Coordinates of C-alpha atoms and ligand atoms in Angstrom, one line a residue:
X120 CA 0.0 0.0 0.0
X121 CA 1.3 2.9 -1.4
X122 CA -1.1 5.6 -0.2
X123 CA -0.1 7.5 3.3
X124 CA -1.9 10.6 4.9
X125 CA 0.9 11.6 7.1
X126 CA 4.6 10.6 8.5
X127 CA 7.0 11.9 11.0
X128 CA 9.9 14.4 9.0
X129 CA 13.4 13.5 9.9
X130 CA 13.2 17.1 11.7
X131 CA 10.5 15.6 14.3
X132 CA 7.8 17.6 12.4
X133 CA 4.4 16.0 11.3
X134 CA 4.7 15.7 7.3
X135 CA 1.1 15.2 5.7
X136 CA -0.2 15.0 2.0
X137 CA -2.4 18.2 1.7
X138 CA -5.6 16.6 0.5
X139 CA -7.4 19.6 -0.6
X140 CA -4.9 19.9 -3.5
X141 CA -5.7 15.9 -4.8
X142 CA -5.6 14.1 -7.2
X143 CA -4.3 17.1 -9.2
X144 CA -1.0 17.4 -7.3
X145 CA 0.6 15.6 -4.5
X146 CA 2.2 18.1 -1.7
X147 CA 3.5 17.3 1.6
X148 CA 3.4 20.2 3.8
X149 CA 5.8 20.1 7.4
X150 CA 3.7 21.3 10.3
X151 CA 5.1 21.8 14.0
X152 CA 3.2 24.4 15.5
X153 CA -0.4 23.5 17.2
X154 CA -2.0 26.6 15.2
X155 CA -0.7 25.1 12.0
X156 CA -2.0 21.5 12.6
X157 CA -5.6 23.0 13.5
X158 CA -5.5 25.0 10.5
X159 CA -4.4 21.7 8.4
X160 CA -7.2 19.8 9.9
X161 CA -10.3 22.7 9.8
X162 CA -9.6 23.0 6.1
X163 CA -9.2 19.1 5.3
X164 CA -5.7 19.0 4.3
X165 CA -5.7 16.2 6.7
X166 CA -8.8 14.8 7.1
X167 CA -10.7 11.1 8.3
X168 CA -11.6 10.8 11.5
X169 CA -8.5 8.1 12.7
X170 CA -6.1 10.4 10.4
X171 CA -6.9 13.8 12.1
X172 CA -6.6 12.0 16.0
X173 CA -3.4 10.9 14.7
X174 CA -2.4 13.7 13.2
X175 CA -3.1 16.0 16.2
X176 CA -1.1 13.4 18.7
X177 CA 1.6 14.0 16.0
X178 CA 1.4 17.2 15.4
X179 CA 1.4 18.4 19.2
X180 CA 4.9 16.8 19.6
X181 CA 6.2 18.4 16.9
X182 CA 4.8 21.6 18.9
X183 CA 5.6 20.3 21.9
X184 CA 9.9 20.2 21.0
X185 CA 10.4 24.2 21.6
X186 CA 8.5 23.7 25.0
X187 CA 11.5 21.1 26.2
X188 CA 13.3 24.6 28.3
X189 CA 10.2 25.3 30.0
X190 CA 10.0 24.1 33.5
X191 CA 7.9 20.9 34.2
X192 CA 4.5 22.7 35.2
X193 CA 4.9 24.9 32.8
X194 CA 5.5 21.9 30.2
X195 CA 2.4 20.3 31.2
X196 CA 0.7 23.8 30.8
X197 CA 1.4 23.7 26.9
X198 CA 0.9 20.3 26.6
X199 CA -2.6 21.0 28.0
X200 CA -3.2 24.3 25.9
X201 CA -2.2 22.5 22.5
X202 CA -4.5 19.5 23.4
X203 CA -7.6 21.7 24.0
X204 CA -6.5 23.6 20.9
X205 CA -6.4 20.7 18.6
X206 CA -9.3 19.0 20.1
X207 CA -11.7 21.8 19.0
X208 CA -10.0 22.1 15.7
X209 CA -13.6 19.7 14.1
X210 CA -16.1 18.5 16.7
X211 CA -17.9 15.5 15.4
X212 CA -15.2 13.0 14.7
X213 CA -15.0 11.5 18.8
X214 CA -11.5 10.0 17.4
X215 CA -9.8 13.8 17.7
X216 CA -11.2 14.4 21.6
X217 CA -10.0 10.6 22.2
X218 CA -6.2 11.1 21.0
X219 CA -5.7 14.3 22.7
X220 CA -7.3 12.6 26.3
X221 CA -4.7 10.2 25.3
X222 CA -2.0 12.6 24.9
X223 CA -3.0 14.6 28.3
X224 CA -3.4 11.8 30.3
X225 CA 0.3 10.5 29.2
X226 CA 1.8 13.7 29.9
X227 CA 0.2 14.1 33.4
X228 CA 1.0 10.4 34.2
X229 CA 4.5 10.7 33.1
X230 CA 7.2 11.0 36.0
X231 CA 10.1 12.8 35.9
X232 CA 11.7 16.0 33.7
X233 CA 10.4 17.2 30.7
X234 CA 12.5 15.2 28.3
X235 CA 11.1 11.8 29.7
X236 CA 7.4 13.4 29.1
X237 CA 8.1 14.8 25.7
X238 CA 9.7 11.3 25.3
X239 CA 6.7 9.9 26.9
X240 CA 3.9 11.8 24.4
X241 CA 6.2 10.6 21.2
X242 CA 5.8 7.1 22.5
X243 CA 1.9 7.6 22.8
X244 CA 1.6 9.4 19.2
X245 CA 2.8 6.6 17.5
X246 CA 1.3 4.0 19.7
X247 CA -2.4 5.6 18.4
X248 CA -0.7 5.8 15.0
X249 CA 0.3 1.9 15.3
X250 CA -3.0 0.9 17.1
X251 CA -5.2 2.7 14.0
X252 CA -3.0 0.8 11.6
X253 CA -3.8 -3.0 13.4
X254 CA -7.2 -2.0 13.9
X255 CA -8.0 -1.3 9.8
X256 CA -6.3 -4.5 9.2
X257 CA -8.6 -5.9 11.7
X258 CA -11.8 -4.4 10.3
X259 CA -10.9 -5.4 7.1
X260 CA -10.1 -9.0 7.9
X261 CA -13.2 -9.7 9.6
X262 CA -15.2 -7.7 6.3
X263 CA -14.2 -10.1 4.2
X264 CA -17.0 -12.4 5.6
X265 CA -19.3 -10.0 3.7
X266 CA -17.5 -9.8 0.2
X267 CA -17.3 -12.2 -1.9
X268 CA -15.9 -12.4 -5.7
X269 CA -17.6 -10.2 -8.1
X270 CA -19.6 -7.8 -5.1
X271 CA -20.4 -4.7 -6.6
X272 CA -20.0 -2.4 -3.2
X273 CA -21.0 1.2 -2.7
X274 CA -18.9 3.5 -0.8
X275 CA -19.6 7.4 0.0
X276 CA -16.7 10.0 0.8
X277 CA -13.1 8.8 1.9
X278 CA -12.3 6.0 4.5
X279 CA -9.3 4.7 2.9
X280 CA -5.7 5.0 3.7
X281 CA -5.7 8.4 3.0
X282 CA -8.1 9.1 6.3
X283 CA -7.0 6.8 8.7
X284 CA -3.2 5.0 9.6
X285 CA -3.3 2.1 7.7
X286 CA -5.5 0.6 4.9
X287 CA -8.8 2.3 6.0
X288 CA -11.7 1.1 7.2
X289 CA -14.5 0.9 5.1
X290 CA -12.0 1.0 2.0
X291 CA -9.9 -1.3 3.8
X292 CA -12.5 -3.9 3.2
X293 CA -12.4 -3.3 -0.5
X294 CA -8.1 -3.2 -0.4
X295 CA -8.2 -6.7 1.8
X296 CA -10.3 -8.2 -0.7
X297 CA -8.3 -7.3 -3.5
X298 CA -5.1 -8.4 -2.0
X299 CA -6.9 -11.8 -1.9
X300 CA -7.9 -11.6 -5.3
X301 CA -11.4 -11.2 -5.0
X302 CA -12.4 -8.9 -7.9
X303 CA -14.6 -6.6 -6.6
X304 CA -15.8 -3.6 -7.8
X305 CA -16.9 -0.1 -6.1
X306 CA -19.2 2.3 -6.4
X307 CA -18.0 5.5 -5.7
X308 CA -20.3 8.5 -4.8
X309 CA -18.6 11.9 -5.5
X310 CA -19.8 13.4 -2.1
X311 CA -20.4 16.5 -2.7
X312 CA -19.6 19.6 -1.5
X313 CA -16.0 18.4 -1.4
X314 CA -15.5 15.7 -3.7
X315 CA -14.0 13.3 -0.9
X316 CA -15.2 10.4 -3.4
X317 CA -14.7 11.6 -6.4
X318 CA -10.9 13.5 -5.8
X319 CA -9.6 11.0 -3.0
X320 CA -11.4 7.3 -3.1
X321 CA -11.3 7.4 -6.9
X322 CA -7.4 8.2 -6.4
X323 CA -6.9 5.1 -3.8
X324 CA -8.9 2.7 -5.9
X325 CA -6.8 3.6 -9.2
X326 CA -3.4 3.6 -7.5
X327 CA -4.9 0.2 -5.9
X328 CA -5.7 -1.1 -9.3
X329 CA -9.0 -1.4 -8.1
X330 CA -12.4 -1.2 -10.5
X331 CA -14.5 1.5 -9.5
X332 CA -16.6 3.9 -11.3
X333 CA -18.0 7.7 -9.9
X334 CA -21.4 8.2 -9.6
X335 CA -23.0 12.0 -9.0
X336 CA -24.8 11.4 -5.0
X337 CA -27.8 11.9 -6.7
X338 CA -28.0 8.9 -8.8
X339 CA -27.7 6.9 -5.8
X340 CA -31.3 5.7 -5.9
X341 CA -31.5 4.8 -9.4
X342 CA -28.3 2.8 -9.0
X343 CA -29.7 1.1 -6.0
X344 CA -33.0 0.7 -7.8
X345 CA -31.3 -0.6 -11.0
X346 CA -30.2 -4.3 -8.7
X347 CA -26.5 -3.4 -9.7
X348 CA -25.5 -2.6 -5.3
X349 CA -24.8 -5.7 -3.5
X350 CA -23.6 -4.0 -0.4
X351 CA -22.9 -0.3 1.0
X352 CA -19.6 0.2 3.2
X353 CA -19.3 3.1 5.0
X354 CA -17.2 5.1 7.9
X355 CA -18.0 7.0 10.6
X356 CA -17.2 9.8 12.6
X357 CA -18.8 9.1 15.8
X358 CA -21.0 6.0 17.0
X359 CA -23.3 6.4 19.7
X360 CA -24.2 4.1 22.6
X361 CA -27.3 3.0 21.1
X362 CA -25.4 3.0 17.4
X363 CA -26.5 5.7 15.7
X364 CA -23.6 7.1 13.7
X365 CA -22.4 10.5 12.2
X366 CA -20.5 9.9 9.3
X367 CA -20.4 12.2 5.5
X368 CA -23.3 13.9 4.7
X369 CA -25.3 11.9 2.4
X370 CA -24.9 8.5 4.4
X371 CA -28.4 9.1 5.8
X372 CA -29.5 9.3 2.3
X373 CA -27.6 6.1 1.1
X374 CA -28.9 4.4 4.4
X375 CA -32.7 5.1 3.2
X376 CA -32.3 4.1 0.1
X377 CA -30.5 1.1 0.6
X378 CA -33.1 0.0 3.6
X379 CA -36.1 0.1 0.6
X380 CA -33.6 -1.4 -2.0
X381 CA -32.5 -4.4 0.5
X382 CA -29.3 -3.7 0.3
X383 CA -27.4 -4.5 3.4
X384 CA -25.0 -1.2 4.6
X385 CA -22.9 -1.8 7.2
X386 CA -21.0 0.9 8.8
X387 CA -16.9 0.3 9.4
X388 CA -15.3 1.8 12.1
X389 CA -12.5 1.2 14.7
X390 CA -13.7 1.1 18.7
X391 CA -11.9 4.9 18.9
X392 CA -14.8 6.0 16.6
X393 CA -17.4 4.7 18.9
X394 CA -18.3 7.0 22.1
X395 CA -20.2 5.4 25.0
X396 CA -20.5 8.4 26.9
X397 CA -22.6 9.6 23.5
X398 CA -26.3 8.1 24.4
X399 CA -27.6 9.0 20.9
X400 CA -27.5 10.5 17.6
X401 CA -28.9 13.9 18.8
X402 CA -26.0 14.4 21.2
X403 CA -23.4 14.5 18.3
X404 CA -21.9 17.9 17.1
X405 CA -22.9 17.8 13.7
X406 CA -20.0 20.7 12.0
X407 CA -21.4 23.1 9.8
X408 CA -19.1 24.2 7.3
X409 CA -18.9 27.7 5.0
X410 CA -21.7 28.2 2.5
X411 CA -19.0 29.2 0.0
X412 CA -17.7 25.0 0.0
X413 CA -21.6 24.8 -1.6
X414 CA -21.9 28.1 -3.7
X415 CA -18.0 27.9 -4.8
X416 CA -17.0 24.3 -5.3
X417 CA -13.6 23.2 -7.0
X418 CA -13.6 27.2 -6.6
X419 CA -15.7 28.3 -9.3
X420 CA -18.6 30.6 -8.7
X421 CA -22.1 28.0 -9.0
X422 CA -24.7 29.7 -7.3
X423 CA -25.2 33.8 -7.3
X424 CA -22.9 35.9 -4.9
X425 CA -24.5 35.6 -1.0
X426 CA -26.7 32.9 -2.0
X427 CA -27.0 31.3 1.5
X428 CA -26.4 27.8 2.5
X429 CA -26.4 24.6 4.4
X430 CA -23.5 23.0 4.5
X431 CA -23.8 20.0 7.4
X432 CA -20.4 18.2 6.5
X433 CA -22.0 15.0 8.7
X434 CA -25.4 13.8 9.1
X435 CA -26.7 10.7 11.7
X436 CA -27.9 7.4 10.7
X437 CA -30.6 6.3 12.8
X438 CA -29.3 3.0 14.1
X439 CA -32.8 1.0 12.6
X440 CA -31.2 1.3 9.3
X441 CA -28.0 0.0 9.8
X442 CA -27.2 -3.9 8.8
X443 CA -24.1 -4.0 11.1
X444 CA -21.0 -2.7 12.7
X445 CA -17.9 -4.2 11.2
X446 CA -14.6 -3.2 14.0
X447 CA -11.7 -4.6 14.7
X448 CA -13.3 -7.0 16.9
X449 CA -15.4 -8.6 14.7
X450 CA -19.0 -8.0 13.3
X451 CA -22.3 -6.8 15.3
X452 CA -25.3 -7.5 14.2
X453 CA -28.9 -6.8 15.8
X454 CA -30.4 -7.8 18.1
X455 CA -27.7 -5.4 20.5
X456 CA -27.1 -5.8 23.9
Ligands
MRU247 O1 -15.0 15.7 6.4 P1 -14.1 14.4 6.3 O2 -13.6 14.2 4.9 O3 -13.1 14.3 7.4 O4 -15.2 13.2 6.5 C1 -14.7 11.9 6.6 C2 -15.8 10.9 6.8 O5 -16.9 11.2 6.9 C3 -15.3 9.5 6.9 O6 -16.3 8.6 6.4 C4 -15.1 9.1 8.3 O7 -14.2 10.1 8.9 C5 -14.5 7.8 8.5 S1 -12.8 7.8 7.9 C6 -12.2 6.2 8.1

C-alpha cells in the first residue's frame, strides 16, 4: 500500500499530504506548531476521522519540542493548551477528543523531567498511530466475511488510507479483498460539497488497481434501484451508545435508500470511533461548514454571490437502518445488547 496521509519528518515535524490539493497534485506540507496543525485539519488537508486523532497526537509533539526549556509545570501547561486547541479544531469525529485525552493523560502520568514526558507523548503518538494501523487490518479482515468475488459495493466520501493509519476502514475492506484476489468492484459517490469520493477514493482505488466507477450522489437511488448494489460500506465519525452514527453527509440518504432497496449497509469503524459516553445520535456535534464550499465548489462561482447555504459536512444514521458494525473485533449485528 502505497497511499499515506501523514509521517513523522526526519526534523520531528508531522509531514502530511495536503488533501485539498488531490488528485491534481501531490504536496507534503511540514507542520510543527499547534496553530498550523488546527488549520491543516479545519480546512481538510488532513482529514478522516483516525487520520486527524493521529495527526493532532503528531502534530502536538512536533509543537511540543520548543516547550523542552520550560520548567515541568509549565511543560504540562502547553501540553494542555495544545491538546484543548487541537481537540476543537472539528467537533464530530470523537477519534480527535479521544487522542488528545490520550495525549493529556500520558503527559500528566508521566514521571520525571520534561524530556522523559516529551519522550513519553512521542511514544503515545505513535502507539495511536500503530494501534489505528492493526485495527483497519482488523476491520478489514473480519469484512471479508461480507465480500465475496464479483460484489459490486458502494462507498460514499473517503475511509481509505488516506483518512486513517493504515488501509482504512471501510475502503480497507475493499483493499483486503483485493489483496486476496477477490475482484470486486466499487461504487464510488462523488460526495459533494468536497469531492471526498470523487478526488480522494477514486485516487486510492486507481493507485490500488482497483475497479470503481463515480457516480453523481444523486443517482444513488437509481443505481440502487437498478439491482447493480450488492452491499454499502461506509465510515464514521462518531458511533453512539445506542449505534446511531455520524459519518459524510449523504450517508443518511444512502442508508434510506439502501433499507427500501434491501441492500445491506454496514457501517466500518475502529472502537476509537465509537463513544459510549454519547447516548444517541442527537448528542453529536454535527460541523457546519462555510456556505462558500456549496456556492464555490472546486472554486468556481455555482450559485449567485451571497446565495445562503447549508452545509452540514455530517449527518446521523438512525441505528434501525443499519445492517451491522464491522470493527476490529469482529462483526455486530442486531439484536444489541
Ligand atoms: O470531512 P471528512 O472528509 O473528514 O469526513 C470523513 C468521513 O466522513 C469518513 O467517512 C469518516 O471520517 C471515516 S474515515 C475512516
Amino acid at each position: 500500500m502505497q497511499v499515506r496521509a501523514l509521517e513523522w519528518a526526519a526534523s520531528g515535524a508531522l509531514r502530511i499530504l495536503d488533501q485539498t490539493l488531490l488528485p491534481a497534485e501531490e504536496r507534503w506540507l511540514e507542520l510543527d506548531r499547534v496553530d498550523a496543525v488546527v488549520e491543516a485539519i479545519r480546512s481538510l488537508r488532513v482529514r478522516g476521522a483516525p487520520a486527524i486523532g493521529i495527526a493532532a497526537a503528531m502534530g502536538l509533539v512536533a509543537s511540543l519540542r520548543r516547550s523542552l526549556i520550560e520548567p515541568r509545570e509549565r511543560f504540562l501547561a502547553s501540553a494542555d493548551a495544545g491538546c484543548a486547541a487541537l481537540a476543537a479544531a472539528r467537533p464530530t469525529a470523537v477519534n480527535l477528543t479521544w487522542a488528545m485525552d490520550r495525549m493529556r493523560r500520558c503527559a500528566r502520568a508521566t514521571p520525571g523531567d520534561v524530556a522523559a514526558i516529551f519522550a513519553a507523548l512521542g511514544e503515545e503518538a505513535q502507539a495511536i498511530w500503530n494501534e489505528d494501523r492493526a485495527m483497519c487490518r482488523a476491520i478489514g479482515e473480519h469484512g471479508q466475511a461480507l465480500v465475496m468475488d464479483g460484489t459490486n459495493i458502494l462507498t460514499h466520501c473517503n475511509t481509505g488510507a488516506l483518512a486513517t493509519g493504515g488501509i482504512g476502514t471501510a475502503l480497507g475492506i475493499v483493499h483486503v479483498a483485493a489483496e486476496r484476489g477477490l475482484r470486486v468492484h466499487v461504487w464510488v459517490s462523488e460526495t459533494r460539497p468536497l469531492f471526498q469520493g470523487s478526488r480522494l477514493t477514486a485516487w486510492e482505488l486507481a493507485r490500488a488497481g482497483i475497479p470503481h466507477t463515480l457516480l453523481p450522489d444523486n443517482a444513488a437511488a437509481s443505481l440502487m434501484g437498478s439491482g447493480k448494489v450488492d452491499l454499502a460500506l461506509v465510515g464514521a465519525d462518531r458511533v453512539a451508545r445506542n449505534g446511531d452514527a455520524a459519518n459524510k453527509v449523504g450517508t443518511y440518504a444512502l442508508a434510506l435508500i439502501a433499507r427500501h432497496h434491501g441492500v445491506p449497509l454496514y457501517v466500518v469503524a475502529p472502537s476509537s470511533s465509537f463513544d459510549p459516553a454519547c447516548p444517541g445520535g442527537d448528542a453529536i456535534p454535527i460541523e457546519q461548514r462555510a456556505a462558500d464550499e456549496v456556492t464555490r465548489p472546486l472554486g468556481r462561482q455555482a450559485a449567485p454571490e451571497g446565495t445562503a447555504a447549508y452545509n452540514p459536512a455530517f449527518d446521523v444514521t438512525p441505528a434501525a437502518l443499519i445492517t451491522g458494525y464491522v470493527t476490529e473485533n469482529g462483526i455486530r449485528t442486531p439484536p444489541f445488547d
